[in-house]
CSV table of C-alpha atoms in Angstrom, one decimal:
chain,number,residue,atom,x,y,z
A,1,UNK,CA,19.3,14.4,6.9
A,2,UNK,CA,16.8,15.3,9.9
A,3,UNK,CA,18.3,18.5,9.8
A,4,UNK,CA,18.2,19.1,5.9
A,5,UNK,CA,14.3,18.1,5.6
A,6,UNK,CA,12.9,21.2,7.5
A,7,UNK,CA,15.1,23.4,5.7
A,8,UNK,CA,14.4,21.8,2.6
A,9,UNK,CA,10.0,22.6,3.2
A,10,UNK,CA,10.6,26.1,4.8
A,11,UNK,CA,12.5,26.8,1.7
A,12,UNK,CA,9.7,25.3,-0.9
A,13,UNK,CA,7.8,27.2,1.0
A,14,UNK,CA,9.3,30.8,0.6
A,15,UNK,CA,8.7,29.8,-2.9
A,16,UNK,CA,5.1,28.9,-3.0
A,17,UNK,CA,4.5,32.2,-1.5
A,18,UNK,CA,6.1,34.0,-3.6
A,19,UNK,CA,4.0,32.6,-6.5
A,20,UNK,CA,4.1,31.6,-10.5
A,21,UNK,CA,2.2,31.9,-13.0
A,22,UNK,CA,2.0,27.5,-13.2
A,23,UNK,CA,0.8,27.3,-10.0
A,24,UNK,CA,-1.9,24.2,-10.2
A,25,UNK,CA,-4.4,22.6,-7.6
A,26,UNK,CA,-4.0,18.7,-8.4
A,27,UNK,CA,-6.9,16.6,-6.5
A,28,UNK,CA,-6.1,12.9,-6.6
A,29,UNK,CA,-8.3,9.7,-5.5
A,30,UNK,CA,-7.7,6.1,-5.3
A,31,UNK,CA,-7.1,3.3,-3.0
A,32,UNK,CA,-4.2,2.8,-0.6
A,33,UNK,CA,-3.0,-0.8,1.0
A,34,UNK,CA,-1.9,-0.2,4.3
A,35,UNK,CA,1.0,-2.8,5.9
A,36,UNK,CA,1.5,-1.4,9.4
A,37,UNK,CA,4.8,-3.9,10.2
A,38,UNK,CA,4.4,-2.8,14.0
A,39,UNK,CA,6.8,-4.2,16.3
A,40,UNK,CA,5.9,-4.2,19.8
A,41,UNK,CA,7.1,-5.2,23.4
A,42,UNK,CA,5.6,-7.1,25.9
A,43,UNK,CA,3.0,-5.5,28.4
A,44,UNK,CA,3.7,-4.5,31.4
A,45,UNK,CA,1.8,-4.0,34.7
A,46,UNK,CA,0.2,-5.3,37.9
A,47,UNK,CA,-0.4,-9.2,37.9
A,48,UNK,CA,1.8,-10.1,34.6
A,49,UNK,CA,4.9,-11.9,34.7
A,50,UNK,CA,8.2,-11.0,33.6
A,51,UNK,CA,9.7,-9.0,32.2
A,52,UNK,CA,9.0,-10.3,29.7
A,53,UNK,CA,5.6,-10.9,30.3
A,54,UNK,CA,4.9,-13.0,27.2
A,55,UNK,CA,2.1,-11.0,25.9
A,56,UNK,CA,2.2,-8.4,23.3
A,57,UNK,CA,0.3,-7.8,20.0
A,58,UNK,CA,0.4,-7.5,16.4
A,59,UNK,CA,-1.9,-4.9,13.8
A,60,UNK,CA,-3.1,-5.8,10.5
A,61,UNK,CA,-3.5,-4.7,7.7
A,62,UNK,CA,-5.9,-2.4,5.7
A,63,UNK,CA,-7.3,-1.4,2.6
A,64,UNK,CA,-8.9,2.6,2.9
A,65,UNK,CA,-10.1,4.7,0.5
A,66,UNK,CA,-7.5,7.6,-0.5
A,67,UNK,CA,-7.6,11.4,-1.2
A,68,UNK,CA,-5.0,13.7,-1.6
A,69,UNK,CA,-4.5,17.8,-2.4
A,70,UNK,CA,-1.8,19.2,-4.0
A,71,UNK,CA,-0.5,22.4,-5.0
A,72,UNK,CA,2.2,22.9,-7.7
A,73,UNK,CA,3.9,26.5,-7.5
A,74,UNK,CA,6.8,24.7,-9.7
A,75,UNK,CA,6.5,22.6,-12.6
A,76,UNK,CA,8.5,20.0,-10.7
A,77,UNK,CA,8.0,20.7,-7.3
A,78,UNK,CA,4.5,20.9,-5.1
A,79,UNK,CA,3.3,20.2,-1.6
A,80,UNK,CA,0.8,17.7,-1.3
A,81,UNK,CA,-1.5,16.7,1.7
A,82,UNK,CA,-2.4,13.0,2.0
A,83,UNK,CA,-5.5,11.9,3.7
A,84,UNK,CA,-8.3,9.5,2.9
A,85,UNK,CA,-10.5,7.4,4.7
A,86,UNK,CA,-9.5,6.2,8.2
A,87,UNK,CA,-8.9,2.8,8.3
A,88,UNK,CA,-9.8,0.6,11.2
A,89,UNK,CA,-7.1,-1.7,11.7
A,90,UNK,CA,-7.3,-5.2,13.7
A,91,UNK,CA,-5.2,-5.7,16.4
A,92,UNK,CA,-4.3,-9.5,17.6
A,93,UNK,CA,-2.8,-11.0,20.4
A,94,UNK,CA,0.5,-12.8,20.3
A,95,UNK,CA,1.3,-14.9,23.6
A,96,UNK,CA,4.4,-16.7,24.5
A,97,UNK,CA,4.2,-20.6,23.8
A,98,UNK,CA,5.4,-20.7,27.5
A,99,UNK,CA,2.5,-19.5,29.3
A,100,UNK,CA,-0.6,-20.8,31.2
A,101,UNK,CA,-2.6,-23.2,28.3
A,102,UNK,CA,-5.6,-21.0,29.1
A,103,UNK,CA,-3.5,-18.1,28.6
A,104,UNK,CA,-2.1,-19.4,25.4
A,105,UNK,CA,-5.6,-19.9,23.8
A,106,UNK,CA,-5.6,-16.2,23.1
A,107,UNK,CA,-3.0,-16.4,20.6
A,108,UNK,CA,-3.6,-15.2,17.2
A,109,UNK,CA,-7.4,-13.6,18.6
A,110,UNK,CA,-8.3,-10.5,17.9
A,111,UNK,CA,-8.2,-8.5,21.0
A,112,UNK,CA,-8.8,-4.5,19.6
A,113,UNK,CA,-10.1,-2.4,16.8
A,114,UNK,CA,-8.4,1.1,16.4
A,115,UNK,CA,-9.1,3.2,13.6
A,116,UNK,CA,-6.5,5.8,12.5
A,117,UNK,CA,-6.6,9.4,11.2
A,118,UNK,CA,-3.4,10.5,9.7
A,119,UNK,CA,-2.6,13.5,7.5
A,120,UNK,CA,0.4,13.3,5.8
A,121,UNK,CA,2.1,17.1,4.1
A,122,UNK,CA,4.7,16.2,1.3
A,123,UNK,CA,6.5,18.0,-0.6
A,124,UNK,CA,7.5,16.4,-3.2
A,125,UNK,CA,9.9,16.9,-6.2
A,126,UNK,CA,8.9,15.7,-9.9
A,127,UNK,CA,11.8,14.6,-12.6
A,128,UNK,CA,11.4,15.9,-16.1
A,129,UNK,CA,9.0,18.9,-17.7
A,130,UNK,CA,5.4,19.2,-17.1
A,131,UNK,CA,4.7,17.8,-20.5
A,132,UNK,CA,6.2,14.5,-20.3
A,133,UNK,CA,4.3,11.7,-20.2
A,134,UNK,CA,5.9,9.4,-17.1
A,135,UNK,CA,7.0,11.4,-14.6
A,136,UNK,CA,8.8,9.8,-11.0
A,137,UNK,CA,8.9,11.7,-8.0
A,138,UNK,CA,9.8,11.9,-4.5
A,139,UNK,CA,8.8,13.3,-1.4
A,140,UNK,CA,9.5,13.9,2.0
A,141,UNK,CA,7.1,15.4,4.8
A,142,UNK,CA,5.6,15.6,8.0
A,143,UNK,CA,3.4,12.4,9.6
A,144,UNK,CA,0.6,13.0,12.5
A,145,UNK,CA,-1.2,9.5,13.3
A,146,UNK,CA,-4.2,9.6,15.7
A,147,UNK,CA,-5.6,6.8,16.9
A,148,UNK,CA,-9.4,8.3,17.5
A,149,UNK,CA,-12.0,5.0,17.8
A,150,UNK,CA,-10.5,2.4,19.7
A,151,UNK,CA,-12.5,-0.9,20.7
A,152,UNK,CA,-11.3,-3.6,23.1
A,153,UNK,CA,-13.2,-6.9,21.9
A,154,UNK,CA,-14.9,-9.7,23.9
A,155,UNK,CA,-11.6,-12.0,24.2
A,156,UNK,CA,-9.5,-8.8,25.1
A,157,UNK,CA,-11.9,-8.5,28.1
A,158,UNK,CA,-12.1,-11.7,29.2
A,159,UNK,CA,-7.6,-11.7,28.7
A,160,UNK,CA,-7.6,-8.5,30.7
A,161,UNK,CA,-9.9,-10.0,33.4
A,162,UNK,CA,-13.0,-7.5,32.9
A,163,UNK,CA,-14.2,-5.1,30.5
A,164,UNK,CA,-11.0,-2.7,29.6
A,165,UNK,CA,-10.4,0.4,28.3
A,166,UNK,CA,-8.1,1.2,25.6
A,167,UNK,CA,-5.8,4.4,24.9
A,168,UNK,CA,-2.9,5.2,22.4
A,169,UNK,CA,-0.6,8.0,22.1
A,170,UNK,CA,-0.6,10.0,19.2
A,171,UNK,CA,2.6,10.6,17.1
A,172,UNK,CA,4.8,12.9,14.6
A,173,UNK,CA,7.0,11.7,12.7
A,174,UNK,CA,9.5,12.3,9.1
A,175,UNK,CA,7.4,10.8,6.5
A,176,UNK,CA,8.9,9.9,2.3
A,177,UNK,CA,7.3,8.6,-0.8
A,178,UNK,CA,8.4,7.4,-4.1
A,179,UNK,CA,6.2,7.2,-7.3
A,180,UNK,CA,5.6,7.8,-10.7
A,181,UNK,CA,2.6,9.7,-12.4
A,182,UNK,CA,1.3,8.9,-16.4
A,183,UNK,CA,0.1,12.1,-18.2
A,184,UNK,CA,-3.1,11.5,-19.8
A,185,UNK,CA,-4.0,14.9,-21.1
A,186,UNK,CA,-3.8,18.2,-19.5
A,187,UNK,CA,-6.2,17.5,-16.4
A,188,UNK,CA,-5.9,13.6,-15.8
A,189,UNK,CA,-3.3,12.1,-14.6
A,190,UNK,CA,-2.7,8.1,-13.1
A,191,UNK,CA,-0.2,7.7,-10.4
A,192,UNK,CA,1.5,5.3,-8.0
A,193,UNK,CA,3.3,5.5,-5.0
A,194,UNK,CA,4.9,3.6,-2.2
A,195,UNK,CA,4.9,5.9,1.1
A,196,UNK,CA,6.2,5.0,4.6
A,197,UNK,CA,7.0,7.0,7.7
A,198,UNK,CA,7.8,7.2,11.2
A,199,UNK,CA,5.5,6.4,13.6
A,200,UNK,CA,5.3,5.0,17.3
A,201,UNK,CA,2.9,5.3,20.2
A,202,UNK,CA,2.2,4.1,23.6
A,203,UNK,CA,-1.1,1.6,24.2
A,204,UNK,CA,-2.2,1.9,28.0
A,205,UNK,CA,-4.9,-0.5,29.0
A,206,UNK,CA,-7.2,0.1,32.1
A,207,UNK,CA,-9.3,-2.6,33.9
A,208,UNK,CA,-10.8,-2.4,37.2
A,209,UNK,CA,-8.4,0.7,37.7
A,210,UNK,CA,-5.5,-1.9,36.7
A,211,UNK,CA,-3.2,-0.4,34.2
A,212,UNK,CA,-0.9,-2.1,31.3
A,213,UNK,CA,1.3,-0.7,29.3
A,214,UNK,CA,2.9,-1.7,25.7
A,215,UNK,CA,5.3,0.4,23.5
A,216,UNK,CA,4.3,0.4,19.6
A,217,UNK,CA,6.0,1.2,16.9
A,218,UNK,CA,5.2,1.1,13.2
A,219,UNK,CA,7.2,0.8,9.9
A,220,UNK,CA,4.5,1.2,7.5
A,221,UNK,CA,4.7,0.3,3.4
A,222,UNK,CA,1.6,2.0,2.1
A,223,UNK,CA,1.0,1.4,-1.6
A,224,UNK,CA,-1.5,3.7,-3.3
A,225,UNK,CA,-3.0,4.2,-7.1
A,226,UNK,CA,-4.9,6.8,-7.5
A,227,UNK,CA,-6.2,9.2,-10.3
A,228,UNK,CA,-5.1,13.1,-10.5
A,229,UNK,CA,-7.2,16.2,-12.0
A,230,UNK,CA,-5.2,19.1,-12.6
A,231,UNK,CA,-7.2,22.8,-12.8
């Protein structure tokens, strides 16, 4: 399957270059709920205990405004590039029930704010003819996830032992959707979609020139409804 994906886009394409006469430019809005489901070890570094040391973190989620472009050189096939706003997401502590009391207090407390940019290219394959009304579709692509602003708040501080600075990795990864659009007319179109990919990253904390490190990764479920105007 990893291997059939790129072979699958270089192919679609050879055929988007080569051009039809239904080629379409489809721009689509909406909102997207994002549920990161990040799983994440414990941290690691000078003055923690462990392994494990106990603490680790958890990101919420996020509502964000969502805008996509898509070209159609097929009446059932296109390439689409999701974007939309960048959503900043909260990130909380979770601390082991066996630690310090005073350490245990930070449990559940927000400790970051990192805000996301990430493009995602589908290309995505559409059942039936270009005049039904309901079509479904699937999609597979490409994920890049930067993680640009990033914020370490008053309770991270004072967990770290000083004011901190925070760093992530960014990440590529195989993304997929499923959906289904409703026709309206010729121009306007409704669609949903549930869309998830591949992404993991490396969080490196710095305080006083200590360093901490904690491996992230995400299984994201975004759901997004948005409306479509074909020209």
């Amino acid at each position: 399957m990893a291997r059939f994906i790129p072979h699958a886009l270089c192919a679609a394409a050879l055929l988007a270059l080569c051009g039809t006469a239904s080629a379409q430019w489809t721009v689509r809005g909406g909102l997207s709920h994002i549920a990161p489901h990040s799983s994440a070890t414990d941290a690691v570094g000078p003055m923690l205990p462990g392994p494990p040391s106990g603490i680790s973190i958890d990101v919420q989620n996020k509502s964000t405004l969502f805008l996509s472009v898509a070209y159609g050189f097929h009446p059932n096939m296109e390439f689409e590039l999701a974007l939309g706003y960048p959503p900043t997401h909260d990130v909380n502590a979770k601390i082991a029930p066996w630690l310090p009391p005073h350490i245990v207090a930070f449990d559940g407390r927000k400790v970051a704010e990192v805000r996301q940019i990430a493009p995602t290219l589908f290309f995505n394959y559409k059942f039936g003819d270009a005049a039904s009304r309901w079509r479904p579709f699937v999609g597979v692509g490409l994920n890049y996830t930067n993680f640009d602003k990033r914020t370490s708040t008053a309770a991270n501080n004072a967990l770290n032992g000083g004011p901190t600075d925070i760093r992530l990795s960014d990440s590529w990864g195989l993304a997929g959707q499923v959906g289904l659009s409703y026709r309206i007319n010729e121009r306007w179109s409704i669609t949903g979609a549930v869309a998830t990919a591949r992404v993991k990253s490396k969080l490196t904390t710095r305080t006083a020139g200590v360093q901490r490190e904690i491996d992230i990764r995400f299984h994201p479920v975004v759901l997004t409804v948005n409306a479509g105007y074909t020209f």
